[in-house]
mmCIF file of C-alpha atoms in Angstrom:
data_model
loop_
_atom_site.group_PDB
_atom_site.id
_atom_site.type_symbol
_atom_site.label_atom_id
_atom_site.label_comp_id
_atom_site.label_asym_id
_atom_site.label_seq_id
_atom_site.Cartn_x
_atom_site.Cartn_y
_atom_site.Cartn_z
ATOM 1 C CA MET A 132 29.004 228.447 -71.136
ATOM 2 C CA LYS A 133 26.130 229.632 -68.912
ATOM 3 C CA VAL A 134 25.427 229.803 -65.515
ATOM 4 C CA LYS A 135 22.210 227.628 -64.583
ATOM 5 C CA ASP A 136 22.122 227.775 -61.003
ATOM 6 C CA LEU A 137 23.525 229.387 -57.907
ATOM 7 C CA THR A 138 23.584 227.377 -54.585
ATOM 8 C CA CYS A 139 25.117 228.403 -51.053
ATOM 9 C CA TYR A 140 27.285 226.744 -47.822
ATOM 10 C CA VAL A 141 26.517 228.291 -44.895
ATOM 11 C CA ALA A 142 29.042 226.159 -41.965
ATOM 12 C CA SER A 143 30.921 227.138 -38.580
ATOM 13 C CA GLY A 144 29.841 231.365 -39.491
ATOM 14 C CA LEU A 145 31.642 230.287 -42.904
ATOM 15 C CA LEU A 146 29.958 231.084 -46.559
ATOM 16 C CA TYR A 147 30.520 229.445 -49.459
ATOM 17 C CA VAL A 148 29.024 229.312 -53.930
ATOM 18 C CA LYS A 149 29.390 227.197 -56.090
ATOM 19 C CA ALA A 150 28.171 228.584 -59.513
ATOM 20 C CA ASP A 151 26.669 225.926 -62.130
ATOM 21 C CA THR A 152 26.925 225.649 -65.578
ATOM 22 C CA ASP A 153 25.692 224.202 -68.683
ATOM 23 C CA GLU A 154 29.438 223.079 -69.374
ATOM 24 C CA GLY A 155 29.404 220.754 -66.232
ATOM 25 C CA VAL A 156 32.089 222.913 -64.608
ATOM 26 C CA SER A 157 31.220 224.077 -61.008
ATOM 27 C CA GLY A 158 33.171 227.271 -59.727
ATOM 28 C CA PHE A 159 33.090 227.651 -56.008
ATOM 29 C CA GLY A 160 34.195 231.302 -54.064
ATOM 30 C CA GLU A 161 34.011 232.919 -50.824
ATOM 31 C CA CYS A 162 32.463 235.846 -49.095
ATOM 32 C CA SER A 163 32.790 237.307 -46.306
ATOM 33 C CA PRO A 164 31.580 235.058 -42.628
ATOM 34 C CA MET A 165 30.195 238.506 -40.978
ATOM 35 C CA ARG A 166 26.158 237.405 -40.733
ATOM 36 C CA PRO A 167 25.767 234.542 -43.538
ATOM 37 C CA GLU A 168 22.376 234.132 -43.722
ATOM 38 C CA ILE A 169 21.936 238.136 -44.549
ATOM 39 C CA LEU A 170 24.579 237.643 -47.052
ATOM 40 C CA VAL A 171 22.548 234.196 -49.164
ATOM 41 C CA GLU A 172 19.425 235.839 -49.120
ATOM 42 C CA ILE A 173 21.040 238.915 -50.735
ATOM 43 C CA ILE A 174 22.223 235.542 -53.914
ATOM 44 C CA GLN A 175 19.748 233.841 -53.662
ATOM 45 C CA GLN A 176 17.072 237.013 -54.246
ATOM 46 C CA ILE A 177 18.597 239.919 -55.824
ATOM 47 C CA ILE A 178 22.168 238.158 -57.504
ATOM 48 C CA LYS A 179 21.309 234.979 -58.478
ATOM 49 C CA PRO A 180 18.205 236.418 -60.888
ATOM 50 C CA GLN A 181 20.949 238.519 -62.480
ATOM 51 C CA ILE A 182 23.417 236.567 -63.591
ATOM 52 C CA ILE A 183 21.224 232.532 -65.080
ATOM 53 C CA GLY A 184 22.100 232.020 -67.939
ATOM 54 C CA SER A 185 24.991 234.611 -68.161
ATOM 55 C CA ASP A 186 28.785 233.512 -69.619
ATOM 56 C CA PRO A 187 30.881 233.578 -67.415
ATOM 57 C CA PHE A 188 33.167 235.134 -69.322
ATOM 58 C CA ASN A 189 31.581 238.402 -69.016
ATOM 59 C CA ILE A 190 32.399 238.934 -65.300
ATOM 60 C CA GLU A 191 31.988 242.857 -65.204
ATOM 61 C CA LYS A 192 29.154 243.550 -67.683
ATOM 62 C CA ILE A 193 27.688 240.712 -65.047
ATOM 63 C CA GLU A 194 28.685 242.788 -62.220
ATOM 64 C CA GLU A 195 27.579 246.120 -63.938
ATOM 65 C CA ASN A 196 23.875 244.055 -64.329
ATOM 66 C CA VAL A 197 24.077 243.279 -61.021
ATOM 67 C CA MET A 198 25.291 246.890 -59.507
ATOM 68 C CA ARG A 199 22.917 248.810 -62.310
ATOM 69 C CA LYS A 200 19.508 246.966 -61.076
ATOM 70 C CA HIS A 201 20.278 247.864 -57.379
ATOM 71 C CA TYR A 202 22.191 250.644 -57.132
ATOM 72 C CA LYS A 203 19.768 252.976 -54.796
ATOM 73 C CA MET A 204 20.893 249.905 -52.090
ATOM 74 C CA SER A 205 24.420 249.787 -53.114
ATOM 75 C CA GLY A 206 27.031 249.038 -49.776
ATOM 76 C CA GLN A 207 29.331 246.893 -48.689
ATOM 77 C CA MET A 208 26.761 243.962 -47.873
ATOM 78 C CA LEU A 209 26.578 243.640 -52.278
ATOM 79 C CA ALA A 210 29.879 243.967 -52.188
ATOM 80 C CA ALA A 211 30.725 241.070 -49.759
ATOM 81 C CA ALA A 212 27.549 238.804 -51.172
ATOM 82 C CA TYR A 213 28.727 239.597 -55.134
ATOM 83 C CA SER A 214 31.949 238.800 -53.862
ATOM 84 C CA GLY A 215 31.880 234.599 -53.400
ATOM 85 C CA VAL A 216 29.666 234.979 -57.168
ATOM 86 C CA GLU A 217 32.831 236.827 -58.793
ATOM 87 C CA ILE A 218 35.091 234.360 -57.715
ATOM 88 C CA ALA A 219 32.983 231.547 -58.233
ATOM 89 C CA LEU A 220 33.087 232.621 -61.827
ATOM 90 C CA TRP A 221 36.732 232.415 -61.980
ATOM 91 C CA ASP A 222 37.304 229.221 -60.472
ATOM 92 C CA ALA A 223 34.131 228.626 -63.308
ATOM 93 C CA LYS A 224 36.178 230.060 -66.203
ATOM 94 C CA ALA A 225 40.144 228.458 -65.006
ATOM 95 C CA LYS A 226 38.222 225.034 -64.470
ATOM 96 C CA PHE A 227 37.304 225.473 -68.550
ATOM 97 C CA LEU A 228 40.483 226.106 -69.974
ATOM 98 C CA LYS A 229 42.053 223.737 -67.789
ATOM 99 C CA GLN A 230 44.417 226.202 -66.576
ATOM 100 C CA PRO A 231 45.354 227.195 -63.265
ATOM 101 C CA LEU A 232 43.718 230.567 -62.011
ATOM 102 C CA TYR A 233 46.475 232.979 -61.742
ATOM 103 C CA ASN A 234 47.057 232.437 -65.803
ATOM 104 C CA LEU A 235 43.713 233.950 -66.311
ATOM 105 C CA LEU A 236 44.990 237.075 -63.860
ATOM 106 C CA GLY A 237 48.203 237.914 -65.378
ATOM 107 C CA GLY A 238 50.030 234.937 -64.404
ATOM 108 C CA LYS A 239 52.367 233.511 -61.410
ATOM 109 C CA TYR A 240 54.899 236.724 -60.238
ATOM 110 C CA ARG A 241 56.395 234.866 -57.756
ATOM 111 C CA GLU A 242 57.245 231.129 -56.482
ATOM 112 C CA THR A 243 56.158 231.685 -52.030
ATOM 113 C CA ILE A 244 54.278 233.667 -50.565
ATOM 114 C CA PRO A 245 55.278 234.866 -47.585
ATOM 115 C CA LEU A 246 52.877 234.065 -44.001
ATOM 116 C CA TYR A 247 52.078 235.958 -41.351
ATOM 117 C CA GLY A 248 49.827 234.642 -37.818
ATOM 118 C CA SER A 249 47.230 237.343 -36.277
ATOM 119 C CA SER A 250 46.282 237.193 -33.140
ATOM 120 C CA MET A 251 42.658 238.193 -34.092
ATOM 121 C CA SER A 252 41.164 239.220 -30.438
ATOM 122 C CA ARG A 253 41.214 241.918 -28.158
ATOM 123 C CA ASP A 254 40.273 239.520 -24.417
ATOM 124 C CA LEU A 255 43.364 237.684 -23.935
ATOM 125 C CA THR A 256 45.834 238.745 -21.377
ATOM 126 C CA HIS A 257 49.265 239.478 -22.300
ATOM 127 C CA ASP A 258 50.671 236.537 -21.270
ATOM 128 C CA GLN A 259 47.913 234.262 -23.303
ATOM 129 C CA GLU A 260 48.898 236.870 -26.246
ATOM 130 C CA VAL A 261 52.551 236.806 -25.633
ATOM 131 C CA GLU A 262 52.176 232.424 -25.271
ATOM 132 C CA LYS A 263 49.691 232.433 -28.555
ATOM 133 C CA LEU A 264 51.970 234.524 -31.065
ATOM 134 C CA LYS A 265 55.569 232.486 -29.424
ATOM 135 C CA GLU A 266 52.752 228.756 -29.819
ATOM 136 C CA GLY A 267 51.965 230.132 -33.417
ATOM 137 C CA ILE A 268 55.677 231.164 -34.461
ATOM 138 C CA ALA A 269 56.943 227.836 -33.448
ATOM 139 C CA ASP A 270 54.241 225.894 -34.970
ATOM 140 C CA TYR A 271 54.421 227.927 -38.032
ATOM 141 C CA HIS A 272 57.576 229.206 -38.521
ATOM 142 C CA PHE A 273 55.921 233.011 -38.962
ATOM 143 C CA GLY A 274 58.316 235.178 -39.854
ATOM 144 C CA ALA A 275 55.413 238.056 -38.788
ATOM 145 C CA VAL A 276 52.874 238.880 -36.634
ATOM 146 C CA LYS A 277 50.095 241.123 -35.805
ATOM 147 C CA ILE A 278 48.397 242.127 -33.273
ATOM 148 C CA LYS A 279 45.154 244.711 -31.900
ATOM 149 C CA VAL A 280 44.976 247.263 -29.834
ATOM 150 C CA GLY A 281 42.913 249.760 -28.797
ATOM 151 C CA PRO A 282 38.822 249.177 -28.025
ATOM 152 C CA ARG A 283 37.998 247.963 -31.931
ATOM 153 C CA PHE A 284 36.068 251.269 -33.949
ATOM 154 C CA GLY A 285 36.466 253.873 -30.796
ATOM 155 C CA SER A 286 36.331 257.192 -33.020
ATOM 156 C CA GLY A 287 36.913 259.197 -30.140
ATOM 157 C CA LEU A 288 36.295 256.926 -26.695
ATOM 158 C CA PRO A 289 38.230 256.449 -24.201
ATOM 159 C CA VAL A 290 41.412 254.685 -24.566
ATOM 160 C CA ASP A 291 44.411 253.248 -22.087
ATOM 161 C CA LEU A 292 47.452 254.557 -25.018
ATOM 162 C CA ASP A 293 49.833 252.321 -22.025
ATOM 163 C CA GLU A 294 48.311 249.665 -21.575
ATOM 164 C CA ASP A 295 48.253 249.216 -25.615
ATOM 165 C CA ALA A 296 51.686 250.623 -25.967
ATOM 166 C CA GLU A 297 52.428 248.081 -22.511
ATOM 167 C CA LYS A 298 50.978 245.296 -24.753
ATOM 168 C CA VAL A 299 52.942 245.478 -27.769
ATOM 169 C CA ARG A 300 56.011 246.014 -25.473
ATOM 170 C CA ARG A 301 55.399 242.559 -24.288
ATOM 171 C CA VAL A 302 55.412 241.181 -27.655
ATOM 172 C CA ARG A 303 58.142 242.458 -29.220
ATOM 173 C CA GLU A 304 60.890 241.398 -26.090
ATOM 174 C CA ALA A 305 59.094 237.795 -26.146
ATOM 175 C CA ILE A 306 59.254 237.550 -30.009
ATOM 176 C CA GLY A 307 62.373 238.808 -30.295
ATOM 177 C CA PRO A 308 63.929 240.903 -32.968
ATOM 178 C CA HIS A 309 63.999 238.741 -36.516
ATOM 179 C CA VAL A 310 60.131 237.962 -36.140
ATOM 180 C CA ARG A 311 57.944 241.631 -38.094
ATOM 181 C CA LEU A 312 55.699 243.342 -35.629
ATOM 182 C CA MET A 313 52.534 244.869 -37.594
ATOM 183 C CA ILE A 314 50.141 246.332 -35.105
ATOM 184 C CA ASP A 315 45.419 246.555 -36.349
ATOM 185 C CA GLY A 316 44.015 248.788 -34.490
ATOM 186 C CA ASN A 317 40.039 248.395 -36.402
ATOM 187 C CA SER A 318 39.574 252.181 -36.416
ATOM 188 C CA SER A 319 40.117 252.187 -32.944
ATOM 189 C CA TYR A 320 41.763 255.686 -32.806
ATOM 190 C CA THR A 321 42.485 258.938 -33.751
ATOM 191 C CA TYR A 322 44.823 260.492 -35.198
ATOM 192 C CA ILE A 323 46.327 261.802 -32.127
ATOM 193 C CA GLN A 324 45.596 258.988 -30.089
ATOM 194 C CA ALA A 325 47.487 257.246 -33.896
ATOM 195 C CA VAL A 326 50.472 259.193 -33.189
ATOM 196 C CA GLN A 327 50.488 259.186 -29.071
ATOM 197 C CA LEU A 328 50.598 255.324 -29.522
ATOM 198 C CA TYR A 329 53.079 255.129 -31.976
ATOM 199 C CA GLU A 330 55.715 257.381 -29.680
ATOM 200 C CA LYS A 331 54.878 255.978 -27.299
ATOM 201 C CA VAL A 332 55.952 252.622 -29.484
ATOM 202 C CA LYS A 333 58.625 253.396 -31.828
ATOM 203 C CA ASP A 334 61.143 251.454 -30.408
ATOM 204 C CA CYS A 335 59.765 248.586 -31.334
ATOM 205 C CA ASP A 336 60.676 247.705 -34.510
ATOM 206 C CA ILE A 337 56.388 248.444 -35.896
ATOM 207 C CA HIS A 338 56.752 247.108 -39.770
ATOM 208 C CA HIS A 339 53.341 248.846 -40.401
ATOM 209 C CA PHE A 340 50.278 249.465 -38.437
ATOM 210 C CA GLU A 341 46.942 248.668 -40.113
ATOM 211 C CA GLU A 342 43.736 250.906 -40.043
ATOM 212 C CA PRO A 343 44.593 253.118 -37.197
ATOM 213 C CA CYS A 344 42.325 255.828 -37.620
ATOM 214 C CA PRO A 345 38.267 255.090 -38.634
ATOM 215 C CA TYR A 346 38.062 253.595 -42.178
ATOM 216 C CA PHE A 347 35.878 255.898 -43.024
ATOM 217 C CA ASP A 348 38.717 258.988 -42.321
ATOM 218 C CA ILE A 349 40.730 260.148 -45.306
ATOM 219 C CA GLU A 350 41.853 262.752 -43.773
ATOM 220 C CA ALA A 351 43.056 261.408 -41.010
ATOM 221 C CA TYR A 352 44.561 259.249 -43.011
ATOM 222 C CA VAL A 353 46.612 261.621 -45.081
ATOM 223 C CA LYS A 354 47.713 263.301 -42.136
ATOM 224 C CA LEU A 355 48.937 260.231 -39.684
ATOM 225 C CA ALA A 356 50.780 258.711 -43.734
ATOM 226 C CA GLN A 357 52.165 262.190 -43.321
ATOM 227 C CA THR A 358 53.065 262.085 -39.472
ATOM 228 C CA ILE A 359 54.992 258.875 -38.127
ATOM 229 C CA PRO A 360 57.370 257.304 -40.395
ATOM 230 C CA VAL A 361 56.154 253.284 -40.764
ATOM 231 C CA PRO A 362 53.626 252.617 -43.119
ATOM 232 C CA ILE A 363 49.749 253.004 -42.421
ATOM 233 C CA HIS A 364 47.989 249.433 -43.681
ATOM 234 C CA VAL A 365 43.668 250.312 -45.088
ATOM 235 C CA GLY A 366 41.472 248.699 -47.106
ATOM 236 C CA GLU A 367 39.562 246.139 -45.178
ATOM 237 C CA GLN A 368 36.552 247.958 -44.962
ATOM 238 C CA ASP A 369 37.084 249.389 -48.136
ATOM 239 C CA TRP A 370 34.086 248.110 -51.484
ATOM 240 C CA ASN A 371 34.341 250.854 -54.378
ATOM 241 C CA ILE A 372 37.054 252.021 -56.780
ATOM 242 C CA PHE A 373 36.220 255.620 -55.711
ATOM 243 C CA THR A 374 37.584 254.690 -51.976
ATOM 244 C CA PHE A 375 40.496 252.835 -53.536
ATOM 245 C CA ARG A 376 41.087 255.909 -56.145
ATOM 246 C CA ASP A 377 41.085 259.002 -52.907
ATOM 247 C CA PHE A 378 43.419 257.308 -50.901
ATOM 248 C CA ILE A 379 45.895 256.418 -53.428
ATOM 249 C CA ALA A 380 45.768 258.924 -55.062
ATOM 250 C CA ARG A 381 45.409 261.341 -52.110
ATOM 251 C CA GLY A 382 48.750 259.569 -50.432
ATOM 252 C CA GLY A 383 46.911 258.234 -47.672
ATOM 253 C CA CYS A 384 48.113 255.084 -46.953
ATOM 254 C CA HIS A 385 50.855 253.109 -48.122
ATOM 255 C CA LEU A 386 50.157 249.435 -47.936
ATOM 256 C CA TYR A 387 45.980 249.147 -49.802
ATOM 257 C CA ALA A 388 44.569 245.451 -49.090
ATOM 258 C CA ALA A 389 41.224 245.106 -50.400
ATOM 259 C CA ASP A 390 39.721 242.139 -49.346
ATOM 260 C CA PRO A 391 38.371 239.959 -52.445
ATOM 261 C CA ILE A 392 35.736 238.593 -49.980
ATOM 262 C CA LYS A 393 33.685 241.665 -49.048
ATOM 263 C CA CYS A 394 35.243 244.231 -52.591
ATOM 264 C CA GLY A 395 33.161 242.433 -54.466
ATOM 265 C CA GLY A 396 35.851 239.659 -55.846
ATOM 266 C CA LEU A 397 38.810 239.909 -57.669
ATOM 267 C CA LEU A 398 38.414 242.444 -60.697
ATOM 268 C CA SER A 399 37.595 244.483 -58.014
#
């Protein structure tokens, strides 16, 4: 089986990739929705020439060919573009073998996967945030929810820790004690600010604190993971195995969740 074409589909800010093969099997993959117009150009101009005619079963070799050819422009945009292609190749393999994809990735480990609801907004008032989450819990029976805190990628910019703490407390009061509550800083705080915020909300039973400090500051995360007694969650922005290795080996996190549509796909 050989890859004969790659087609990109962009709609409502989402980007999907179709990999067609000479066996009549097509696989579909998804890329990060951030700047899809740029990712399409990378797929068509940089990635596609390297994989046409390749066997989808040789995913590791295909990735090596792409990255070796363009190692001087490596980065998250290339990784995000390749993510959709790589996932499409996995999908094509699974369809060709007439198997669910999980059988190619080690088999089915669990029957169900718990989901959480994420607010995804920093523009709501506390009342609006509370109502949005309560509605989601009622409609979808979420056992956990996540809210945004901080100004987003602050790295020392002025923050209002009291306002952030008030938001966390209001949400905890509204959802009750049995729904897990997670907070996501999106790189908002310095190490000290992250510790100070936790001290203000430690009675709110935080399930995990996601990306409190700038995502690249491993030193801050190593200290933070040793300082506050809730799981530190990272990985969304990372795209290479060396960053994965350093966070885990140095104890800079408790939860590591690389994003398959950003980091290069499922194998990465």
